[in-house]
Amino acid sequence: MNTQIMRVVKQGEAFAVQSQKSESGQMMKCNIVLQEMGGKYENQYAAAMLGNMAQCKFAPGALVAVTLRFTAREYNGQVYQDILVTDIEKLKG
């Protein structure tokens, strides 16, 4: 996992999801779209922020230092990729 500087494209609202790992049985989740630095056609990633991190708000265009974890899993014969934000911090600018 490498930390990269990316730009926030958009961020959804936080919502509760079922979680067996949480004491209350629920965890907050928020989806965020991040884009690599460069031109307007650079790679974009739709990632999930979980727990307390899901409560953080980032404006479109904000620069962030972010660490992403990529995982793949198989379900019903299909392979799905998940991208999870493991660390994110807004850069001053």
CSV table of N, CA, C and O in Angstrom, one decimal:
chain,number,residue,atom,x,y,z
A,1,MET,N,0.8,-1.2,0.0
A,1,MET,CA,0.0,0.0,0.0
A,1,MET,C,0.9,1.2,0.0
A,1,MET,O,1.7,1.4,0.9
A,2,ASN,N,0.7,2.1,-1.0
A,2,ASN,CA,1.4,3.3,-1.1
A,2,ASN,C,0.5,4.5,-0.9
A,2,ASN,O,-0.7,4.5,-1.3
A,3,THR,N,1.0,5.5,-0.2
A,3,THR,CA,0.2,6.8,-0.1
A,3,THR,C,0.4,7.6,-1.3
A,3,THR,O,1.6,7.8,-1.8
A,4,GLN,N,-0.7,8.1,-1.9
A,4,GLN,CA,-0.6,8.9,-3.1
A,4,GLN,C,-1.4,10.2,-2.8
A,4,GLN,O,-2.3,10.3,-2.0
A,5,ILE,N,-1.0,11.3,-3.6
A,5,ILE,CA,-1.8,12.5,-3.6
A,5,ILE,C,-2.8,12.4,-4.7
A,5,ILE,O,-2.4,12.1,-5.8
A,6,MET,N,-4.1,12.6,-4.3
A,6,MET,CA,-5.1,12.5,-5.3
A,6,MET,C,-6.1,13.7,-5.1
A,6,MET,O,-6.1,14.4,-4.1
A,7,ARG,N,-7.0,13.9,-6.1
A,7,ARG,CA,-8.0,14.9,-6.0
A,7,ARG,C,-9.4,14.3,-5.8
A,7,ARG,O,-9.7,13.2,-6.4
A,8,VAL,N,-10.2,14.9,-4.9
A,8,VAL,CA,-11.5,14.4,-4.6
A,8,VAL,C,-12.4,14.8,-5.8
A,8,VAL,O,-12.5,16.0,-6.1
A,9,VAL,N,-13.1,13.8,-6.4
A,9,VAL,CA,-14.0,14.1,-7.5
A,9,VAL,C,-15.4,14.4,-6.9
A,9,VAL,O,-16.1,15.4,-7.2
A,10,LYS,N,-15.9,13.4,-6.1
A,10,LYS,CA,-17.1,13.6,-5.4
A,10,LYS,C,-17.2,12.6,-4.2
A,10,LYS,O,-16.4,11.6,-4.2
A,11,GLN,N,-18.0,12.9,-3.3
A,11,GLN,CA,-18.2,12.1,-2.1
A,11,GLN,C,-19.7,12.0,-1.7
A,11,GLN,O,-20.4,13.0,-1.8
A,12,GLY,N,-20.1,10.8,-1.4
A,12,GLY,CA,-21.5,10.5,-1.0
A,12,GLY,C,-21.7,10.8,0.4
A,12,GLY,O,-20.8,11.0,1.2
A,13,GLU,N,-23.0,10.6,0.8
A,13,GLU,CA,-23.3,10.7,2.3
A,13,GLU,C,-23.0,9.5,3.0
A,13,GLU,O,-23.1,8.4,2.4
A,14,ALA,N,-22.7,9.6,4.3
A,14,ALA,CA,-22.4,8.4,5.1
A,14,ALA,C,-23.7,7.7,5.4
A,14,ALA,O,-24.7,8.4,5.6
A,15,PHE,N,-23.7,6.4,5.5
A,15,PHE,CA,-24.9,5.6,5.8
A,15,PHE,C,-24.4,4.4,6.6
A,15,PHE,O,-23.3,4.0,6.6
A,16,ALA,N,-25.4,3.8,7.4
A,16,ALA,CA,-25.0,2.7,8.2
A,16,ALA,C,-25.2,1.4,7.4
A,16,ALA,O,-26.1,1.2,6.6
A,17,VAL,N,-24.3,0.4,7.6
A,17,VAL,CA,-24.3,-0.9,7.0
A,17,VAL,C,-24.1,-2.0,8.1
A,17,VAL,O,-23.6,-1.7,9.2
A,18,GLN,N,-24.6,-3.2,7.9
A,18,GLN,CA,-24.5,-4.3,8.8
A,18,GLN,C,-23.0,-4.7,8.9
A,18,GLN,O,-22.3,-4.7,7.9
A,19,SER,N,-22.5,-4.9,10.1
A,19,SER,CA,-21.1,-5.3,10.3
A,19,SER,C,-21.0,-6.3,11.4
A,19,SER,O,-21.4,-5.9,12.6
A,20,GLN,N,-20.5,-7.5,11.2
A,20,GLN,CA,-20.2,-8.4,12.3
A,20,GLN,C,-19.0,-8.0,13.1
A,20,GLN,O,-18.8,-8.5,14.2
A,21,LYS,N,-18.2,-7.1,12.6
A,21,LYS,CA,-17.0,-6.7,13.3
A,21,LYS,C,-17.2,-5.6,14.3
A,21,LYS,O,-16.4,-5.3,15.1
A,22,SER,N,-18.4,-4.9,14.2
A,22,SER,CA,-18.7,-3.8,15.0
A,22,SER,C,-19.5,-4.3,16.2
A,22,SER,O,-20.3,-5.2,16.1
A,23,GLU,N,-19.2,-3.7,17.4
A,23,GLU,CA,-19.9,-4.1,18.6
A,23,GLU,C,-21.4,-3.9,18.5
A,23,GLU,O,-22.2,-4.7,19.0
A,24,SER,N,-21.8,-2.8,17.8
A,24,SER,CA,-23.3,-2.5,17.7
A,24,SER,C,-23.9,-3.3,16.5
A,24,SER,O,-25.2,-3.2,16.4
A,25,GLY,N,-23.1,-3.9,15.7
A,25,GLY,CA,-23.7,-4.7,14.6
A,25,GLY,C,-23.8,-3.8,13.4
A,25,GLY,O,-24.3,-4.3,12.3
A,26,GLN,N,-23.5,-2.5,13.5
A,26,GLN,CA,-23.6,-1.6,12.4
A,26,GLN,C,-22.3,-0.8,12.3
A,26,GLN,O,-21.6,-0.5,13.3
A,27,MET,N,-22.0,-0.3,11.1
A,27,MET,CA,-20.8,0.5,10.8
A,27,MET,C,-21.2,1.6,9.8
A,27,MET,O,-22.0,1.3,8.9
A,28,MET,N,-20.6,2.7,9.9
A,28,MET,CA,-20.8,3.8,9.0
A,28,MET,C,-19.9,3.6,7.7
A,28,MET,O,-18.8,3.1,7.8
A,29,LYS,N,-20.5,3.9,6.6
A,29,LYS,CA,-19.8,3.7,5.3
A,29,LYS,C,-20.1,4.9,4.4
A,29,LYS,O,-21.2,5.5,4.4
A,30,CYS,N,-19.1,5.3,3.7
A,30,CYS,CA,-19.2,6.5,2.7
A,30,CYS,C,-18.4,6.1,1.5
A,30,CYS,O,-17.3,5.6,1.6
A,31,ASN,N,-19.0,6.4,0.3
A,31,ASN,CA,-18.3,6.2,-0.9
A,31,ASN,C,-17.7,7.5,-1.4
A,31,ASN,O,-18.3,8.6,-1.3
A,32,ILE,N,-16.5,7.4,-2.0
A,32,ILE,CA,-15.7,8.6,-2.4
A,32,ILE,C,-15.1,8.2,-3.8
A,32,ILE,O,-14.6,7.1,-4.0
A,33,VAL,N,-15.1,9.2,-4.7
A,33,VAL,CA,-14.4,9.0,-6.0
A,33,VAL,C,-13.1,9.9,-6.0
A,33,VAL,O,-13.2,11.1,-5.7
A,34,LEU,N,-12.0,9.3,-6.2
A,34,LEU,CA,-10.7,9.9,-6.2
A,34,LEU,C,-10.1,9.8,-7.6
A,34,LEU,O,-10.2,8.9,-8.3
A,35,GLN,N,-9.3,10.9,-7.9
A,35,GLN,CA,-8.6,10.9,-9.2
A,35,GLN,C,-7.1,11.2,-9.0
A,35,GLN,O,-6.7,12.0,-8.2
A,36,GLU,N,-6.3,10.4,-9.8
A,36,GLU,CA,-4.9,10.6,-9.7
A,36,GLU,C,-4.5,12.0,-10.3
A,36,GLU,O,-5.3,12.6,-11.0
A,37,MET,N,-3.4,12.5,-9.9
A,37,MET,CA,-3.0,13.8,-10.3
A,37,MET,C,-2.5,13.8,-11.8
A,37,MET,O,-2.0,12.8,-12.2
A,38,GLY,N,-2.7,14.9,-12.5
A,38,GLY,CA,-2.3,15.0,-13.9
A,38,GLY,C,-3.4,15.7,-14.6
A,38,GLY,O,-4.0,16.6,-14.1
A,39,GLY,N,-3.7,15.2,-15.8
A,39,GLY,CA,-4.7,15.8,-16.6
A,39,GLY,C,-6.1,15.3,-16.2
A,39,GLY,O,-6.3,14.6,-15.2
A,40,LYS,N,-7.1,15.8,-16.9
A,40,LYS,CA,-8.5,15.5,-16.5
A,40,LYS,C,-8.9,14.1,-16.9
A,40,LYS,O,-10.0,13.6,-16.5
A,41,TYR,N,-8.1,13.3,-17.6
A,41,TYR,CA,-8.4,11.9,-18.0
A,41,TYR,C,-7.6,10.9,-17.2
A,41,TYR,O,-7.5,9.8,-17.6
A,42,GLU,N,-7.0,11.3,-16.0
A,42,GLU,CA,-6.3,10.4,-15.2
A,42,GLU,C,-7.2,9.4,-14.6
A,42,GLU,O,-8.4,9.5,-14.5
A,43,ASN,N,-6.6,8.3,-14.1
A,43,ASN,CA,-7.4,7.2,-13.5
A,43,ASN,C,-8.2,7.7,-12.3
A,43,ASN,O,-7.8,8.5,-11.5
A,44,GLN,N,-9.4,7.2,-12.2
A,44,GLN,CA,-10.3,7.5,-11.1
A,44,GLN,C,-10.6,6.2,-10.3
A,44,GLN,O,-10.7,5.1,-11.0
A,45,TYR,N,-10.9,6.3,-9.0
A,45,TYR,CA,-11.2,5.1,-8.2
A,45,TYR,C,-12.4,5.4,-7.4
A,45,TYR,O,-12.4,6.5,-6.7
A,46,ALA,N,-13.3,4.5,-7.3
A,46,ALA,CA,-14.5,4.6,-6.4
A,46,ALA,C,-14.2,3.7,-5.2
A,46,ALA,O,-14.0,2.5,-5.4
A,47,ALA,N,-14.0,4.4,-4.1
A,47,ALA,CA,-13.5,3.7,-2.9
A,47,ALA,C,-14.5,3.9,-1.8
A,47,ALA,O,-15.4,4.8,-1.8
A,48,ALA,N,-14.4,3.0,-0.8
A,48,ALA,CA,-15.2,3.1,0.4
A,48,ALA,C,-14.4,3.5,1.6
A,48,ALA,O,-13.3,3.2,1.8
A,49,MET,N,-15.0,4.4,2.4
A,49,MET,CA,-14.4,4.8,3.7
A,49,MET,C,-15.4,4.2,4.8
A,49,MET,O,-16.6,4.4,4.7
A,50,LEU,N,-14.8,3.6,5.8
A,50,LEU,CA,-15.6,2.9,6.9
A,50,LEU,C,-15.3,3.5,8.2
A,50,LEU,O,-14.3,4.1,8.5
A,51,GLY,N,-16.3,3.3,9.1
A,51,GLY,CA,-16.1,3.7,10.5
A,51,GLY,C,-16.1,5.2,10.7
A,51,GLY,O,-16.8,5.9,10.0
A,52,ASN,N,-15.2,5.7,11.6
A,52,ASN,CA,-15.1,7.1,11.8
A,52,ASN,C,-14.7,7.9,10.6
A,52,ASN,O,-15.0,9.1,10.4
A,53,MET,N,-13.9,7.3,9.8
A,53,MET,CA,-13.4,7.9,8.5
A,53,MET,C,-14.6,8.3,7.6
A,53,MET,O,-14.5,9.3,6.9
A,54,ALA,N,-15.7,7.6,7.7
A,54,ALA,CA,-16.8,7.8,6.8
A,54,ALA,C,-17.5,9.2,7.2
A,54,ALA,O,-18.2,9.7,6.4
A,55,GLN,N,-17.2,9.7,8.4
A,55,GLN,CA,-17.8,10.9,8.8
A,55,GLN,C,-17.0,12.2,8.3
A,55,GLN,O,-17.6,13.3,8.3
A,56,CYS,N,-15.8,11.9,7.8
A,56,CYS,CA,-15.0,13.0,7.2
A,56,CYS,C,-15.6,13.5,5.9
A,56,CYS,O,-16.0,12.7,5.1
A,57,LYS,N,-15.6,14.8,5.8
A,57,LYS,CA,-16.2,15.5,4.5
A,57,LYS,C,-15.0,16.1,3.7
A,57,LYS,O,-14.2,16.8,4.3
A,58,PHE,N,-15.0,15.9,2.4
A,58,PHE,CA,-14.0,16.5,1.6
A,58,PHE,C,-14.8,17.1,0.4
A,58,PHE,O,-15.6,16.5,-0.2
A,59,ALA,N,-14.4,18.4,0.1
A,59,ALA,CA,-15.1,19.1,-1.0
A,59,ALA,C,-14.5,18.6,-2.3
A,59,ALA,O,-13.3,18.2,-2.4
A,60,PRO,N,-15.3,18.6,-3.4
A,60,PRO,CA,-14.8,18.3,-4.7
A,60,PRO,C,-13.6,19.2,-5.1
A,60,PRO,O,-13.7,20.4,-4.8
A,61,GLY,N,-12.6,18.6,-5.6
A,61,GLY,CA,-11.4,19.4,-5.9
A,61,GLY,C,-10.3,19.4,-4.8
A,61,GLY,O,-9.2,19.8,-5.1
A,62,ALA,N,-10.7,19.0,-3.6
A,62,ALA,CA,-9.7,19.0,-2.5
A,62,ALA,C,-8.6,18.0,-2.8
A,62,ALA,O,-8.8,16.9,-3.3
A,63,LEU,N,-7.4,18.4,-2.4
A,63,LEU,CA,-6.2,17.5,-2.5
A,63,LEU,C,-6.1,16.7,-1.2
A,63,LEU,O,-6.2,17.3,-0.2
A,64,VAL,N,-5.9,15.4,-1.4
A,64,VAL,CA,-5.8,14.5,-0.2
A,64,VAL,C,-4.6,13.6,-0.4
A,64,VAL,O,-4.2,13.2,-1.5
A,65,ALA,N,-4.0,13.2,0.7
A,65,ALA,CA,-3.0,12.1,0.8
A,65,ALA,C,-3.8,10.9,1.2
A,65,ALA,O,-4.4,10.9,2.3
A,66,VAL,N,-3.8,9.9,0.4
A,66,VAL,CA,-4.6,8.7,0.6
A,66,VAL,C,-3.9,7.4,0.4
A,66,VAL,O,-3.0,7.3,-0.5
A,67,THR,N,-4.2,6.4,1.2
A,67,THR,CA,-3.7,5.1,1.1
A,67,THR,C,-4.9,4.2,0.8
A,67,THR,O,-5.9,4.2,1.5
A,68,LEU,N,-4.8,3.4,-0.3
A,68,LEU,CA,-5.9,2.6,-0.8
A,68,LEU,C,-5.5,1.1,-0.6
A,68,LEU,O,-4.4,0.8,-0.8
A,69,ARG,N,-6.5,0.3,-0.3
A,69,ARG,CA,-6.2,-1.2,-0.2
A,69,ARG,C,-7.2,-1.8,-1.3
A,69,ARG,O,-8.4,-1.7,-1.2
A,70,PHE,N,-6.6,-2.6,-2.2
A,70,PHE,CA,-7.3,-3.2,-3.3
A,70,PHE,C,-7.4,-4.7,-2.9
A,70,PHE,O,-6.4,-5.4,-2.6
A,71,THR,N,-8.7,-5.2,-3.0
A,71,THR,CA,-8.9,-6.6,-2.8
A,71,THR,C,-9.8,-7.2,-3.8
A,71,THR,O,-10.6,-6.4,-4.4
A,72,ALA,N,-9.7,-8.5,-4.1
A,72,ALA,CA,-10.6,-9.1,-5.0
A,72,ALA,C,-11.2,-10.3,-4.4
A,72,ALA,O,-10.6,-11.0,-3.6
A,73,ARG,N,-12.5,-10.6,-4.7
A,73,ARG,CA,-13.2,-11.8,-4.1
A,73,ARG,C,-14.1,-12.4,-5.1
A,73,ARG,O,-14.5,-11.7,-6.1
A,74,GLU,N,-14.3,-13.6,-5.0
A,74,GLU,CA,-15.2,-14.3,-5.9
A,74,GLU,C,-16.6,-14.6,-5.2
A,74,GLU,O,-16.6,-14.9,-4.0
A,75,TYR,N,-17.7,-14.4,-5.9
A,75,TYR,CA,-19.0,-14.6,-5.4
A,75,TYR,C,-19.9,-15.1,-6.6
A,75,TYR,O,-20.0,-14.4,-7.6
A,76,ASN,N,-20.5,-16.2,-6.4
A,76,ASN,CA,-21.4,-16.8,-7.4
A,76,ASN,C,-20.7,-16.9,-8.8
A,76,ASN,O,-21.3,-16.5,-9.8
A,77,GLY,N,-19.4,-17.2,-8.8
A,77,GLY,CA,-18.7,-17.3,-10.1
A,77,GLY,C,-18.2,-16.0,-10.7
A,77,GLY,O,-17.6,-16.1,-11.8
A,78,GLN,N,-18.5,-14.9,-10.1
A,78,GLN,CA,-18.0,-13.6,-10.6
A,78,GLN,C,-16.9,-13.1,-9.6
A,78,GLN,O,-17.0,-13.4,-8.4
A,79,VAL,N,-16.0,-12.3,-10.2
A,79,VAL,CA,-14.9,-11.7,-9.4
A,79,VAL,C,-15.2,-10.3,-9.2
A,79,VAL,O,-15.5,-9.6,-10.2
A,80,TYR,N,-15.2,-9.8,-8.0
A,80,TYR,CA,-15.4,-8.4,-7.7
A,80,TYR,C,-14.2,-7.8,-7.0
A,80,TYR,O,-13.5,-8.4,-6.2
A,81,GLN,N,-13.9,-6.5,-7.4
A,81,GLN,CA,-12.8,-5.8,-6.8
A,81,GLN,C,-13.4,-4.8,-5.8
A,81,GLN,O,-14.3,-4.1,-6.1
A,82,ASP,N,-12.8,-4.7,-4.6
A,82,ASP,CA,-13.2,-3.7,-3.6
A,82,ASP,C,-12.0,-2.8,-3.4
A,82,ASP,O,-10.8,-3.2,-3.3
A,83,ILE,N,-12.2,-1.5,-3.3
A,83,ILE,CA,-11.2,-0.5,-2.9
A,83,ILE,C,-11.6,0.1,-1.6
A,83,ILE,O,-12.7,0.7,-1.5
A,84,LEU,N,-10.7,0.1,-0.7
A,84,LEU,CA,-11.0,0.6,0.7
A,84,LEU,C,-9.9,1.7,1.0
A,84,LEU,O,-8.7,1.5,0.8
A,85,VAL,N,-10.4,2.8,1.5
A,85,VAL,CA,-9.5,3.9,2.0
A,85,VAL,C,-9.0,3.5,3.4
A,85,VAL,O,-9.9,3.3,4.3
A,86,THR,N,-7.7,3.2,3.5
A,86,THR,CA,-7.2,2.9,4.8
A,86,THR,C,-6.7,4.1,5.6
A,86,THR,O,-6.6,4.1,6.8
A,87,ASP,N,-6.4,5.2,4.9
A,87,ASP,CA,-5.9,6.4,5.5
A,87,ASP,C,-6.1,7.6,4.5
A,87,ASP,O,-5.9,7.4,3.3
A,88,ILE,N,-6.7,8.7,5.0
A,88,ILE,CA,-6.9,9.8,4.2
A,88,ILE,C,-6.7,11.1,5.0
A,88,ILE,O,-7.1,11.1,6.2
A,89,GLU,N,-6.0,12.1,4.4
A,89,GLU,CA,-5.8,13.3,5.1
A,89,GLU,C,-5.8,14.5,4.1
A,89,GLU,O,-5.2,14.4,3.0
A,90,LYS,N,-6.5,15.5,4.4
A,90,LYS,CA,-6.6,16.7,3.5
A,90,LYS,C,-5.3,17.4,3.6
A,90,LYS,O,-4.7,17.6,4.6
A,91,LEU,N,-4.9,17.8,2.4
A,91,LEU,CA,-3.6,18.6,2.3
A,91,LEU,C,-4.0,20.1,2.3
A,91,LEU,O,-5.0,20.5,1.7
A,92,LYS,N,-3.2,20.9,2.9
A,92,LYS,CA,-3.4,22.3,2.9
A,92,LYS,C,-3.0,22.9,1.6
A,92,LYS,O,-2.0,22.5,1.0
A,93,GLY,N,-3.8,23.8,1.0
A,93,GLY,CA,-3.5,24.3,-0.3
A,93,GLY,C,-4.3,25.5,-0.7
A,93,GLY,O,-5.2,25.9,-0.2
